[in-house]
Amino acid sequence: MRTYKATLYLRSASATPWQADTLFGHLCWSLVRRKGAEFLTEIWLDEYRVRKPPVLISDGFPSGWLPRPRIGTQEDRGALPLKAGRIREYRAIKDHLKARWLTLDEFTRARKAEFVLPLVQPDEATRTVSKNQISRLTNTTGDAGGGLYDLMELCLQAVDVYWRIADGYEELVRDFLIDLQKTGYGKRKSVGYGEIESFAFEQFDGFVDVPEANGFVTLSRFVPAVSDPRDGFWATAVKYGKLGEEGAVSGQPFKRPLVQLVLGSCFYDAPVRGWYGRLVTDVSVDSDVVQYGYAFPVPLRLPERTKGID
């Protein structure tokens, strides 16, 4: 499999976070329209069910940035006095843990187990705006309070999405990006959210080999399989998903809550496999509905394991 990077240049804010499972859902709808439902269910998804995914997708990141691996890092104290060294180390690590994003160079250094203290971060992308609901009968808000509600917007000029693609599937992904540019991304795209002005799609060789790699960092949320490693540095989040496109107007559009490991989570495993995670079933009252739960693993060197941990 080869690694590619798609940079999506946006025309508007999006109302949905750029996450791999949502992108995969858009990809599946694109395949239904281009190749038919039979191709999706009997060919495409079968590859994921047997854990031989032809395409892996990362979450979307502010262009030029990558997530910080969720590991604590020790800085060399050098010749500093013990107390001064501890104070300096504490402050540096505190700042390090606050930083969410790294440049590619910083990300590479972090993968080599170097101490990285990011000096710059991208501008905050989220904002909350007030909206109101207009009655179709009266053409007014109607309520005494104006029908106000808050909506979170994600405001980015461009988003990077990484792909790991098996030979022969490159055009399938390129066709999907063309479709995504036409339809937009995420919820409320019918009123202008998630509009994509243009995109670039090219092979990416920036994830260089790391000597003595003993684990991986994931660039996407994922749901581990039973056989996946458990020892590492990780955090979880609960996804409250919803069916897209025609499924969004069905009688039961909401999916069941799903616990996921967040991007930046790291696990020990050597050698690092090509993929981890699984296709999740039983997420909806419709038994045919599945959820993408694969990691996008990038090898790195983790600290030596604590004694007694398998």
PDB file of C-alpha atoms in Angstrom:
ATOM      1  CA  MET A   1       0.000   0.000   0.000  1.00  0.00           C
ATOM      2  CA  ARG A   2       1.166   3.514  -0.816  1.00  0.00           C
ATOM      3  CA  THR A   3       0.548   6.659   1.221  1.00  0.00           C
ATOM      4  CA  TYR A   4      -1.152   9.680  -0.340  1.00  0.00           C
ATOM      5  CA  LYS A   5      -2.167  13.097   0.924  1.00  0.00           C
ATOM      6  CA  ALA A   6      -5.286  14.973  -0.130  1.00  0.00           C
ATOM      7  CA  THR A   7      -5.400  18.684   0.668  1.00  0.00           C
ATOM      8  CA  LEU A   8      -8.949  20.026   0.548  1.00  0.00           C
ATOM      9  CA  TYR A   9      -9.234  23.794   0.072  1.00  0.00           C
ATOM     10  CA  LEU A  10     -12.454  24.929   1.712  1.00  0.00           C
ATOM     11  CA  ARG A  11     -14.914  27.594   0.674  1.00  0.00           C
ATOM     12  CA  SER A  12     -16.934  27.558   3.895  1.00  0.00           C
ATOM     13  CA  ALA A  13     -16.921  26.386   7.485  1.00  0.00           C
ATOM     14  CA  SER A  14     -18.003  22.829   8.246  1.00  0.00           C
ATOM     15  CA  ALA A  15     -20.503  21.748  10.881  1.00  0.00           C
ATOM     16  CA  THR A  16     -19.027  18.257  11.250  1.00  0.00           C
ATOM     17  CA  PRO A  17     -15.509  17.432  12.527  1.00  0.00           C
ATOM     18  CA  TRP A  18     -13.211  15.954   9.889  1.00  0.00           C
ATOM     19  CA  GLN A  19     -13.060  12.339  11.048  1.00  0.00           C
ATOM     20  CA  ALA A  20     -12.156   9.156   9.191  1.00  0.00           C
ATOM     21  CA  ASP A  21     -15.436   7.333   9.784  1.00  0.00           C
ATOM     22  CA  THR A  22     -17.461  10.250   8.411  1.00  0.00           C
ATOM     23  CA  LEU A  23     -15.226  10.432   5.340  1.00  0.00           C
ATOM     24  CA  PHE A  24     -15.621   6.681   4.894  1.00  0.00           C
ATOM     25  CA  GLY A  25     -19.390   7.092   5.015  1.00  0.00           C
ATOM     26  CA  HIS A  26     -19.203   9.705   2.250  1.00  0.00           C
ATOM     27  CA  LEU A  27     -16.968   7.337   0.277  1.00  0.00           C
ATOM     28  CA  CYS A  28     -19.520   4.531   0.584  1.00  0.00           C
ATOM     29  CA  TRP A  29     -22.327   6.736  -0.721  1.00  0.00           C
ATOM     30  CA  SER A  30     -20.092   7.760  -3.620  1.00  0.00           C
ATOM     31  CA  LEU A  31     -19.510   4.087  -4.457  1.00  0.00           C
ATOM     32  CA  VAL A  32     -23.238   3.345  -4.362  1.00  0.00           C
ATOM     33  CA  ARG A  33     -23.885   6.068  -6.916  1.00  0.00           C
ATOM     34  CA  ARG A  34     -20.954   5.171  -9.165  1.00  0.00           C
ATOM     35  CA  LYS A  35     -20.870   1.371  -8.916  1.00  0.00           C
ATOM     36  CA  GLY A  36     -24.140   0.323  -7.307  1.00  0.00           C
ATOM     37  CA  ALA A  37     -25.214  -1.040  -3.935  1.00  0.00           C
ATOM     38  CA  GLU A  38     -24.103  -4.575  -4.809  1.00  0.00           C
ATOM     39  CA  PHE A  39     -20.483  -3.458  -5.263  1.00  0.00           C
ATOM     40  CA  LEU A  40     -20.578  -1.718  -1.875  1.00  0.00           C
ATOM     41  CA  THR A  41     -22.050  -4.544   0.172  1.00  0.00           C
ATOM     42  CA  GLU A  42     -20.666  -7.639  -1.542  1.00  0.00           C
ATOM     43  CA  ILE A  43     -17.214  -6.489  -2.669  1.00  0.00           C
ATOM     44  CA  TRP A  44     -16.052  -3.298  -0.966  1.00  0.00           C
ATOM     45  CA  LEU A  45     -17.253  -3.835   2.599  1.00  0.00           C
ATOM     46  CA  ASP A  46     -16.371  -7.532   2.525  1.00  0.00           C
ATOM     47  CA  GLU A  47     -12.688  -6.564   2.325  1.00  0.00           C
ATOM     48  CA  TYR A  48     -13.058  -4.606   5.555  1.00  0.00           C
ATOM     49  CA  ARG A  49     -15.028  -7.349   7.269  1.00  0.00           C
ATOM     50  CA  VAL A  50     -12.182  -9.829   6.747  1.00  0.00           C
ATOM     51  CA  ARG A  51      -9.643  -7.184   7.855  1.00  0.00           C
ATOM     52  CA  LYS A  52      -8.012  -6.662   4.459  1.00  0.00           C
ATOM     53  CA  PRO A  53      -8.877  -2.994   3.925  1.00  0.00           C
ATOM     54  CA  PRO A  54      -7.909  -1.699   0.454  1.00  0.00           C
ATOM     55  CA  VAL A  55      -8.047   1.926   1.631  1.00  0.00           C
ATOM     56  CA  LEU A  56      -7.222   3.447   5.021  1.00  0.00           C
ATOM     57  CA  ILE A  57      -8.213   7.020   5.873  1.00  0.00           C
ATOM     58  CA  SER A  58      -6.834   9.433   8.462  1.00  0.00           C
ATOM     59  CA  ASP A  59      -8.848  12.088  10.228  1.00  0.00           C
ATOM     60  CA  GLY A  60      -8.633  15.526   8.645  1.00  0.00           C
ATOM     61  CA  PHE A  61      -6.097  17.992  10.095  1.00  0.00           C
ATOM     62  CA  PRO A  62      -5.405  21.706   9.673  1.00  0.00           C
ATOM     63  CA  SER A  63      -3.234  21.794   6.564  1.00  0.00           C
ATOM     64  CA  GLY A  64       0.455  21.474   7.415  1.00  0.00           C
ATOM     65  CA  TRP A  65      -0.124  19.978  10.868  1.00  0.00           C
ATOM     66  CA  LEU A  66      -0.239  16.509  12.422  1.00  0.00           C
ATOM     67  CA  PRO A  67      -1.519  15.327  15.827  1.00  0.00           C
ATOM     68  CA  ARG A  68       0.875  15.094  18.751  1.00  0.00           C
ATOM     69  CA  PRO A  69       1.437  11.485  19.891  1.00  0.00           C
ATOM     70  CA  ARG A  70      -0.177  11.043  23.298  1.00  0.00           C
ATOM     71  CA  ILE A  71       2.986  10.105  25.186  1.00  0.00           C
ATOM     72  CA  GLY A  72       4.938  11.891  27.894  1.00  0.00           C
ATOM     73  CA  THR A  73       8.514  12.723  26.928  1.00  0.00           C
ATOM     74  CA  GLN A  74      11.552  13.247  29.149  1.00  0.00           C
ATOM     75  CA  GLU A  75      13.857  16.142  28.365  1.00  0.00           C
ATOM     76  CA  ASP A  76      17.604  15.865  28.924  1.00  0.00           C
ATOM     77  CA  ARG A  77      18.424  17.928  32.029  1.00  0.00           C
ATOM     78  CA  GLY A  78      22.054  18.315  31.046  1.00  0.00           C
ATOM     79  CA  ALA A  79      24.214  19.950  33.719  1.00  0.00           C
ATOM     80  CA  LEU A  80      21.389  21.880  35.403  1.00  0.00           C
ATOM     81  CA  PRO A  81      21.070  21.566  39.192  1.00  0.00           C
ATOM     82  CA  LEU A  82      18.571  18.895  40.169  1.00  0.00           C
ATOM     83  CA  LYS A  83      15.839  21.253  41.427  1.00  0.00           C
ATOM     84  CA  ALA A  84      16.206  23.701  38.527  1.00  0.00           C
ATOM     85  CA  GLY A  85      16.193  20.784  36.128  1.00  0.00           C
ATOM     86  CA  ARG A  86      12.973  19.443  37.613  1.00  0.00           C
ATOM     87  CA  ILE A  87      11.243  22.816  37.405  1.00  0.00           C
ATOM     88  CA  ARG A  88      12.354  23.386  33.839  1.00  0.00           C
ATOM     89  CA  GLU A  89      11.333  19.881  32.833  1.00  0.00           C
ATOM     90  CA  TYR A  90       7.944  20.229  34.499  1.00  0.00           C
ATOM     91  CA  ARG A  91       7.173  23.503  32.720  1.00  0.00           C
ATOM     92  CA  ALA A  92       8.382  22.200  29.356  1.00  0.00           C
ATOM     93  CA  ILE A  93       6.367  18.994  29.609  1.00  0.00           C
ATOM     94  CA  LYS A  94       3.302  20.940  30.744  1.00  0.00           C
ATOM     95  CA  ASP A  95       3.539  23.133  27.631  1.00  0.00           C
ATOM     96  CA  HIS A  96       4.282  20.068  25.512  1.00  0.00           C
ATOM     97  CA  LEU A  97       1.142  18.291  26.670  1.00  0.00           C
ATOM     98  CA  LYS A  98      -1.017  21.345  25.942  1.00  0.00           C
ATOM     99  CA  ALA A  99       0.060  21.419  22.299  1.00  0.00           C
ATOM    100  CA  ARG A 100      -2.281  19.443  20.060  1.00  0.00           C
ATOM    101  CA  TRP A 101      -0.467  19.850  16.756  1.00  0.00           C
ATOM    102  CA  LEU A 102       3.029  19.344  15.339  1.00  0.00           C
ATOM    103  CA  THR A 103       4.643  20.241  12.049  1.00  0.00           C
ATOM    104  CA  LEU A 104       5.852  17.330   9.919  1.00  0.00           C
ATOM    105  CA  ASP A 105       9.435  17.879  11.141  1.00  0.00           C
ATOM    106  CA  GLU A 106       8.296  17.954  14.791  1.00  0.00           C
ATOM    107  CA  PHE A 107       6.125  14.890  14.210  1.00  0.00           C
ATOM    108  CA  THR A 108       9.109  13.004  12.770  1.00  0.00           C
ATOM    109  CA  ARG A 109      11.254  13.965  15.757  1.00  0.00           C
ATOM    110  CA  ALA A 110       8.524  12.863  18.160  1.00  0.00           C
ATOM    111  CA  ARG A 111       8.347   9.529  16.327  1.00  0.00           C
ATOM    112  CA  LYS A 112      12.077   9.142  17.018  1.00  0.00           C
ATOM    113  CA  ALA A 113      11.409   9.621  20.762  1.00  0.00           C
ATOM    114  CA  GLU A 114      12.957  13.094  20.788  1.00  0.00           C
ATOM    115  CA  PHE A 115      11.637  15.783  23.122  1.00  0.00           C
ATOM    116  CA  VAL A 116       9.571  18.235  21.075  1.00  0.00           C
ATOM    117  CA  LEU A 117       8.330  21.554  22.435  1.00  0.00           C
ATOM    118  CA  PRO A 118       6.132  23.192  19.756  1.00  0.00           C
ATOM    119  CA  LEU A 119       6.515  26.964  19.748  1.00  0.00           C
ATOM    120  CA  VAL A 120       3.640  27.657  17.354  1.00  0.00           C
ATOM    121  CA  GLN A 121       0.134  26.230  17.028  1.00  0.00           C
ATOM    122  CA  PRO A 122      -2.489  26.760  14.321  1.00  0.00           C
ATOM    123  CA  ASP A 123      -5.266  29.246  15.025  1.00  0.00           C
ATOM    124  CA  GLU A 124      -8.220  27.892  16.969  1.00  0.00           C
ATOM    125  CA  ALA A 125     -10.564  26.435  14.366  1.00  0.00           C
ATOM    126  CA  THR A 126     -13.822  26.065  16.289  1.00  0.00           C
ATOM    127  CA  ARG A 127     -16.327  28.746  17.105  1.00  0.00           C
ATOM    128  CA  THR A 128     -19.893  28.763  18.389  1.00  0.00           C
ATOM    129  CA  VAL A 129     -22.490  30.796  16.511  1.00  0.00           C
ATOM    130  CA  SER A 130     -26.128  31.512  17.318  1.00  0.00           C
ATOM    131  CA  LYS A 131     -28.799  30.373  14.879  1.00  0.00           C
ATOM    132  CA  ASN A 132     -32.591  30.500  14.908  1.00  0.00           C
ATOM    133  CA  GLN A 133     -35.351  28.339  13.533  1.00  0.00           C
ATOM    134  CA  ILE A 134     -37.772  29.822  10.997  1.00  0.00           C
ATOM    135  CA  SER A 135     -41.277  28.406  10.812  1.00  0.00           C
ATOM    136  CA  ARG A 136     -42.247  27.370   7.293  1.00  0.00           C
ATOM    137  CA  LEU A 137     -45.850  28.286   8.085  1.00  0.00           C
ATOM    138  CA  THR A 138     -45.345  31.814   9.398  1.00  0.00           C
ATOM    139  CA  ASN A 139     -41.899  32.626   7.949  1.00  0.00           C
ATOM    140  CA  THR A 140     -40.911  33.943  11.398  1.00  0.00           C
ATOM    141  CA  THR A 141     -39.134  32.511  14.420  1.00  0.00           C
ATOM    142  CA  GLY A 142     -42.432  32.236  16.250  1.00  0.00           C
ATOM    143  CA  ASP A 143     -41.075  31.571  19.746  1.00  0.00           C
ATOM    144  CA  ALA A 144     -40.783  34.363  22.274  1.00  0.00           C
ATOM    145  CA  GLY A 145     -37.091  33.609  22.623  1.00  0.00           C
ATOM    146  CA  GLY A 146     -36.514  33.744  18.882  1.00  0.00           C
ATOM    147  CA  GLY A 147     -35.916  29.995  18.594  1.00  0.00           C
ATOM    148  CA  LEU A 148     -32.212  30.545  19.201  1.00  0.00           C
ATOM    149  CA  TYR A 149     -29.744  27.678  19.431  1.00  0.00           C
ATOM    150  CA  ASP A 150     -25.960  27.345  19.303  1.00  0.00           C
ATOM    151  CA  LEU A 151     -24.077  25.608  16.506  1.00  0.00           C
ATOM    152  CA  MET A 152     -20.382  24.738  16.502  1.00  0.00           C
ATOM    153  CA  GLU A 153     -18.545  25.641  13.300  1.00  0.00           C
ATOM    154  CA  LEU A 154     -15.117  24.400  12.257  1.00  0.00           C
ATOM    155  CA  CYS A 155     -13.367  27.162  10.324  1.00  0.00           C
ATOM    156  CA  LEU A 156     -10.336  25.998   8.342  1.00  0.00           C
ATOM    157  CA  GLN A 157      -8.860  27.264   5.098  1.00  0.00           C
ATOM    158  CA  ALA A 158      -7.602  23.809   4.132  1.00  0.00           C
ATOM    159  CA  VAL A 159      -7.663  20.269   5.516  1.00  0.00           C
ATOM    160  CA  ASP A 160      -5.097  17.485   5.017  1.00  0.00           C
ATOM    161  CA  VAL A 161      -6.368  13.901   4.831  1.00  0.00           C
ATOM    162  CA  TYR A 162      -3.888  11.027   4.509  1.00  0.00           C
ATOM    163  CA  TRP A 163      -4.686   7.838   2.627  1.00  0.00           C
ATOM    164  CA  ARG A 164      -3.060   4.422   2.491  1.00  0.00           C
ATOM    165  CA  ILE A 165      -4.175   2.824  -0.759  1.00  0.00           C
ATOM    166  CA  ALA A 166      -3.676  -0.635  -2.251  1.00  0.00           C
ATOM    167  CA  ASP A 167      -2.577  -0.817  -5.882  1.00  0.00           C
ATOM    168  CA  GLY A 168      -5.463  -0.352  -8.276  1.00  0.00           C
ATOM    169  CA  TYR A 169      -7.637   1.758  -5.964  1.00  0.00           C
ATOM    170  CA  GLU A 170      -6.073   5.175  -6.599  1.00  0.00           C
ATOM    171  CA  GLU A 171      -8.662   6.233  -9.183  1.00  0.00           C
ATOM    172  CA  LEU A 172     -11.483   5.125  -6.902  1.00  0.00           C
ATOM    173  CA  VAL A 173     -10.243   7.549  -4.242  1.00  0.00           C
ATOM    174  CA  ARG A 174      -9.681  10.329  -6.777  1.00  0.00           C
ATOM    175  CA  ASP A 175     -13.229   9.874  -8.104  1.00  0.00           C
ATOM    176  CA  PHE A 176     -14.533  10.062  -4.549  1.00  0.00           C
ATOM    177  CA  LEU A 177     -12.726  13.365  -3.949  1.00  0.00           C
ATOM    178  CA  ILE A 178     -14.326  14.742  -7.105  1.00  0.00           C
ATOM    179  CA  ASP A 179     -17.735  13.683  -5.784  1.00  0.00           C
ATOM    180  CA  LEU A 180     -16.980  15.153  -2.350  1.00  0.00           C
ATOM    181  CA  GLN A 181     -16.075  18.476  -3.959  1.00  0.00           C
ATOM    182  CA  LYS A 182     -19.472  18.503  -5.666  1.00  0.00           C
ATOM    183  CA  THR A 183     -21.593  17.468  -2.688  1.00  0.00           C
ATOM    184  CA  GLY A 184     -19.757  19.014   0.262  1.00  0.00           C
ATOM    185  CA  TYR A 185     -18.861  17.433   3.593  1.00  0.00           C
ATOM    186  CA  GLY A 186     -20.829  16.662   6.716  1.00  0.00           C
ATOM    187  CA  LYS A 187     -24.141  17.840   8.066  1.00  0.00           C
ATOM    188  CA  ARG A 188     -25.916  20.990   6.846  1.00  0.00           C
ATOM    189  CA  LYS A 189     -24.082  20.862   3.533  1.00  0.00           C
ATOM    190  CA  SER A 190     -27.405  21.655   1.837  1.00  0.00           C
ATOM    191  CA  VAL A 191     -27.224  25.168   3.338  1.00  0.00           C
ATOM    192  CA  GLY A 192     -23.582  25.787   2.455  1.00  0.00           C
ATOM    193  CA  TYR A 193     -21.510  24.120   5.165  1.00  0.00           C
ATOM    194  CA  GLY A 194     -18.564  21.921   4.184  1.00  0.00           C
ATOM    195  CA  GLU A 195     -18.099  23.377   0.697  1.00  0.00           C
ATOM    196  CA  ILE A 196     -14.840  22.394  -1.022  1.00  0.00           C
ATOM    197  CA  GLU A 197     -13.406  24.793  -3.583  1.00  0.00           C
ATOM    198  CA  SER A 198     -10.637  22.514  -4.904  1.00  0.00           C
ATOM    199  CA  PHE A 199      -8.323  19.723  -3.839  1.00  0.00           C
ATOM    200  CA  ALA A 200      -4.815  18.359  -4.443  1.00  0.00           C
ATOM    201  CA  PHE A 201      -4.109  14.632  -4.335  1.00  0.00           C
ATOM    202  CA  GLU A 202      -0.573  13.265  -4.513  1.00  0.00           C
ATOM    203  CA  GLN A 203       1.676  10.510  -3.241  1.00  0.00           C
ATOM    204  CA  PHE A 204       3.247  11.298   0.129  1.00  0.00           C
ATOM    205  CA  ASP A 205       6.645  10.092   1.354  1.00  0.00           C
ATOM    206  CA  GLY A 206       6.922  12.203   4.509  1.00  0.00           C
ATOM    207  CA  PHE A 207       6.449   9.394   7.034  1.00  0.00           C
ATOM    208  CA  VAL A 208      10.070   8.278   6.941  1.00  0.00           C
ATOM    209  CA  ASP A 209      11.284   5.060   8.538  1.00  0.00           C
ATOM    210  CA  VAL A 210      12.131   5.293  12.230  1.00  0.00           C
ATOM    211  CA  PRO A 211      14.973   3.118  13.583  1.00  0.00           C
ATOM    212  CA  GLU A 212      14.032   0.738  16.395  1.00  0.00           C
ATOM    213  CA  ALA A 213      10.313   1.402  16.000  1.00  0.00           C
ATOM    214  CA  ASN A 214       8.406  -0.559  18.631  1.00  0.00           C
ATOM    215  CA  GLY A 215       4.889   0.783  18.211  1.00  0.00           C
ATOM    216  CA  PHE A 216       2.598   3.061  16.271  1.00  0.00           C
ATOM    217  CA  VAL A 217       0.621   6.283  16.560  1.00  0.00           C
ATOM    218  CA  THR A 218      -2.780   6.425  14.915  1.00  0.00           C
ATOM    219  CA  LEU A 219      -3.834   9.339  12.714  1.00  0.00           C
ATOM    220  CA  SER A 220      -7.497   8.422  13.011  1.00  0.00           C
ATOM    221  CA  ARG A 221      -9.994   7.438  15.639  1.00  0.00           C
ATOM    222  CA  PHE A 222     -10.432   3.684  15.707  1.00  0.00           C
ATOM    223  CA  VAL A 223     -12.106   0.750  17.434  1.00  0.00           C
ATOM    224  CA  PRO A 224      -9.597  -2.008  18.279  1.00  0.00           C
ATOM    225  CA  ALA A 225     -10.129  -5.629  17.359  1.00  0.00           C
ATOM    226  CA  VAL A 226      -9.702  -8.388  19.951  1.00  0.00           C
ATOM    227  CA  SER A 227      -6.252  -9.270  18.573  1.00  0.00           C
ATOM    228  CA  ASP A 228      -4.942  -5.681  18.596  1.00  0.00           C
ATOM    229  CA  PRO A 229      -2.317  -4.575  21.163  1.00  0.00           C
ATOM    230  CA  ARG A 230      -3.548  -3.121  24.459  1.00  0.00           C
ATOM    231  CA  ASP A 231      -0.385  -1.679  26.021  1.00  0.00           C
ATOM    232  CA  GLY A 232       0.191   1.964  25.195  1.00  0.00           C
ATOM    233  CA  PHE A 233      -0.806   5.584  25.724  1.00  0.00           C
ATOM    234  CA  TRP A 234      -4.356   6.384  24.713  1.00  0.00           C
ATOM    235  CA  ALA A 235      -7.593   8.233  25.364  1.00  0.00           C
ATOM    236  CA  THR A 236     -11.186   7.531  24.418  1.00  0.00           C
ATOM    237  CA  ALA A 237     -14.140   9.503  23.114  1.00  0.00           C
ATOM    238  CA  VAL A 238     -17.769   8.580  22.547  1.00  0.00           C
ATOM    239  CA  LYS A 239     -19.133   9.020  19.025  1.00  0.00           C
ATOM    240  CA  TYR A 240     -22.824   9.789  18.641  1.00  0.00           C
ATOM    241  CA  GLY A 241     -23.180   9.060  14.957  1.00  0.00           C
ATOM    242  CA  LYS A 242     -26.005   9.625  12.517  1.00  0.00           C
ATOM    243  CA  LEU A 243     -26.851   8.076   9.173  1.00  0.00           C
ATOM    244  CA  GLY A 244     -26.050  10.177   6.124  1.00  0.00           C
ATOM    245  CA  GLU A 245     -27.775  11.029   2.854  1.00  0.00           C
ATOM    246  CA  GLU A 246     -31.019   9.050   2.389  1.00  0.00           C
ATOM    247  CA  GLY A 247     -30.490   7.382   5.762  1.00  0.00           C
ATOM    248  CA  ALA A 248     -30.700  10.749   7.520  1.00  0.00           C
ATOM    249  CA  VAL A 249     -34.425  11.032   6.721  1.00  0.00           C
ATOM    250  CA  SER A 250     -35.276   7.481   7.764  1.00  0.00           C
ATOM    251  CA  GLY A 251     -37.363   6.719  10.818  1.00  0.00           C
ATOM    252  CA  GLN A 252     -34.261   5.856  12.889  1.00  0.00           C
ATOM    253  CA  PRO A 253     -31.365   8.074  11.722  1.00  0.00           C
ATOM    254  CA  PHE A 254     -29.330   7.982  14.945  1.00  0.00           C
ATOM    255  CA  LYS A 255     -26.640   5.375  15.544  1.00  0.00           C
ATOM    256  CA  ARG A 256     -25.848   3.809  18.881  1.00  0.00           C
ATOM    257  CA  PRO A 257     -23.085   5.506  20.931  1.00  0.00           C
ATOM    258  CA  LEU A 258     -19.659   4.103  20.087  1.00  0.00           C
ATOM    259  CA  VAL A 259     -16.491   4.309  22.203  1.00  0.00           C
ATOM    260  CA  GLN A 260     -13.440   5.080  20.054  1.00  0.00           C
ATOM    261  CA  LEU A 261      -9.731   5.531  20.688  1.00  0.00           C
ATOM    262  CA  VAL A 262      -8.804   9.059  19.646  1.00  0.00           C
ATOM    263  CA  LEU A 263      -6.180  10.091  17.127  1.00  0.00           C
ATOM    264  CA  GLY A 264      -2.683  10.403  18.560  1.00  0.00           C
ATOM    265  CA  SER A 265      -3.138   7.255  20.668  1.00  0.00           C
ATOM    266  CA  CYS A 266      -0.013   5.073  20.703  1.00  0.00           C
ATOM    267  CA  PHE A 267       0.433   1.331  21.197  1.00  0.00           C
ATOM    268  CA  TYR A 268       3.373  -1.036  21.508  1.00  0.00           C
ATOM    269  CA  ASP A 269       3.701  -3.537  18.674  1.00  0.00           C
ATOM    270  CA  ALA A 270       6.715  -4.776  16.712  1.00  0.00           C
ATOM    271  CA  PRO A 271       6.815  -5.180  13.870  1.00  0.00           C
ATOM    272  CA  VAL A 272       4.064  -2.657  13.146  1.00  0.00           C
ATOM    273  CA  ARG A 273       1.273  -4.098  11.029  1.00  0.00           C
ATOM    274  CA  GLY A 274      -0.331  -2.357   8.072  1.00  0.00           C
ATOM    275  CA  TRP A 275      -3.637  -1.860   9.886  1.00  0.00           C
ATOM    276  CA  TYR A 276      -5.396  -2.150  13.217  1.00  0.00           C
ATOM    277  CA  GLY A 277      -9.037  -1.840  14.183  1.00  0.00           C
ATOM    278  CA  ARG A 278     -12.121  -3.262  12.543  1.00  0.00           C
ATOM    279  CA  LEU A 279     -15.413  -2.626  10.815  1.00  0.00           C
ATOM    280  CA  VAL A 280     -17.973  -2.191  13.602  1.00  0.00           C
ATOM    281  CA  THR A 281     -21.386  -3.829  13.351  1.00  0.00           C
ATOM    282  CA  ASP A 282     -24.562  -3.451  15.425  1.00  0.00           C
ATOM    283  CA  VAL A 283     -24.410   0.351  15.429  1.00  0.00           C
ATOM    284  CA  SER A 284     -27.962   0.896  14.143  1.00  0.00           C
ATOM    285  CA  VAL A 285     -31.390  -0.706  14.160  1.00  0.00           C
ATOM    286  CA  ASP A 286     -30.653  -1.422  10.498  1.00  0.00           C
ATOM    287  CA  SER A 287     -28.383  -4.483  10.633  1.00  0.00           C
ATOM    288  CA  ASP A 288     -26.805  -3.579   7.278  1.00  0.00           C
ATOM    289  CA  VAL A 289     -25.285  -0.390   8.707  1.00  0.00           C
ATOM    290  CA  VAL A 290     -21.611  -0.603   9.726  1.00  0.00           C
ATOM    291  CA  GLN A 291     -19.113   1.897  11.119  1.00  0.00           C
ATOM    292  CA  TYR A 292     -15.525   2.405   9.949  1.00  0.00           C
ATOM    293  CA  GLY A 293     -13.214   1.717  12.884  1.00  0.00           C
ATOM    294  CA  TYR A 294      -9.738   1.273  11.389  1.00  0.00           C
ATOM    295  CA  ALA A 295      -6.589   2.997  12.623  1.00  0.00           C
ATOM    296  CA  PHE A 296      -4.147   4.826  10.369  1.00  0.00           C
ATOM    297  CA  PRO A 297      -0.908   3.555  11.955  1.00  0.00           C
ATOM    298  CA  VAL A 298       2.430   5.343  11.622  1.00  0.00           C
ATOM    299  CA  PRO A 299       5.436   3.570  13.230  1.00  0.00           C
ATOM    300  CA  LEU A 300       7.313   5.289  16.071  1.00  0.00           C
ATOM    301  CA  ARG A 301       9.672   4.546  18.939  1.00  0.00           C
ATOM    302  CA  LEU A 302       7.989   4.439  22.338  1.00  0.00           C
ATOM    303  CA  PRO A 303       9.639   4.529  25.793  1.00  0.00           C
ATOM    304  CA  GLU A 304      10.791   1.227  27.218  1.00  0.00           C
ATOM    305  CA  ARG A 305       7.899  -0.679  28.718  1.00  0.00           C
ATOM    306  CA  THR A 306       7.429  -0.812  32.468  1.00  0.00           C
ATOM    307  CA  LYS A 307       8.439  -4.139  33.991  1.00  0.00           C
ATOM    308  CA  GLY A 308       5.586  -6.536  34.452  1.00  0.00           C
ATOM    309  CA  ILE A 309       3.487  -5.259  31.536  1.00  0.00           C
ATOM    310  CA  ASP A 310       2.874  -7.792  28.769  1.00  0.00           C
TER     311      ASP A 310
END
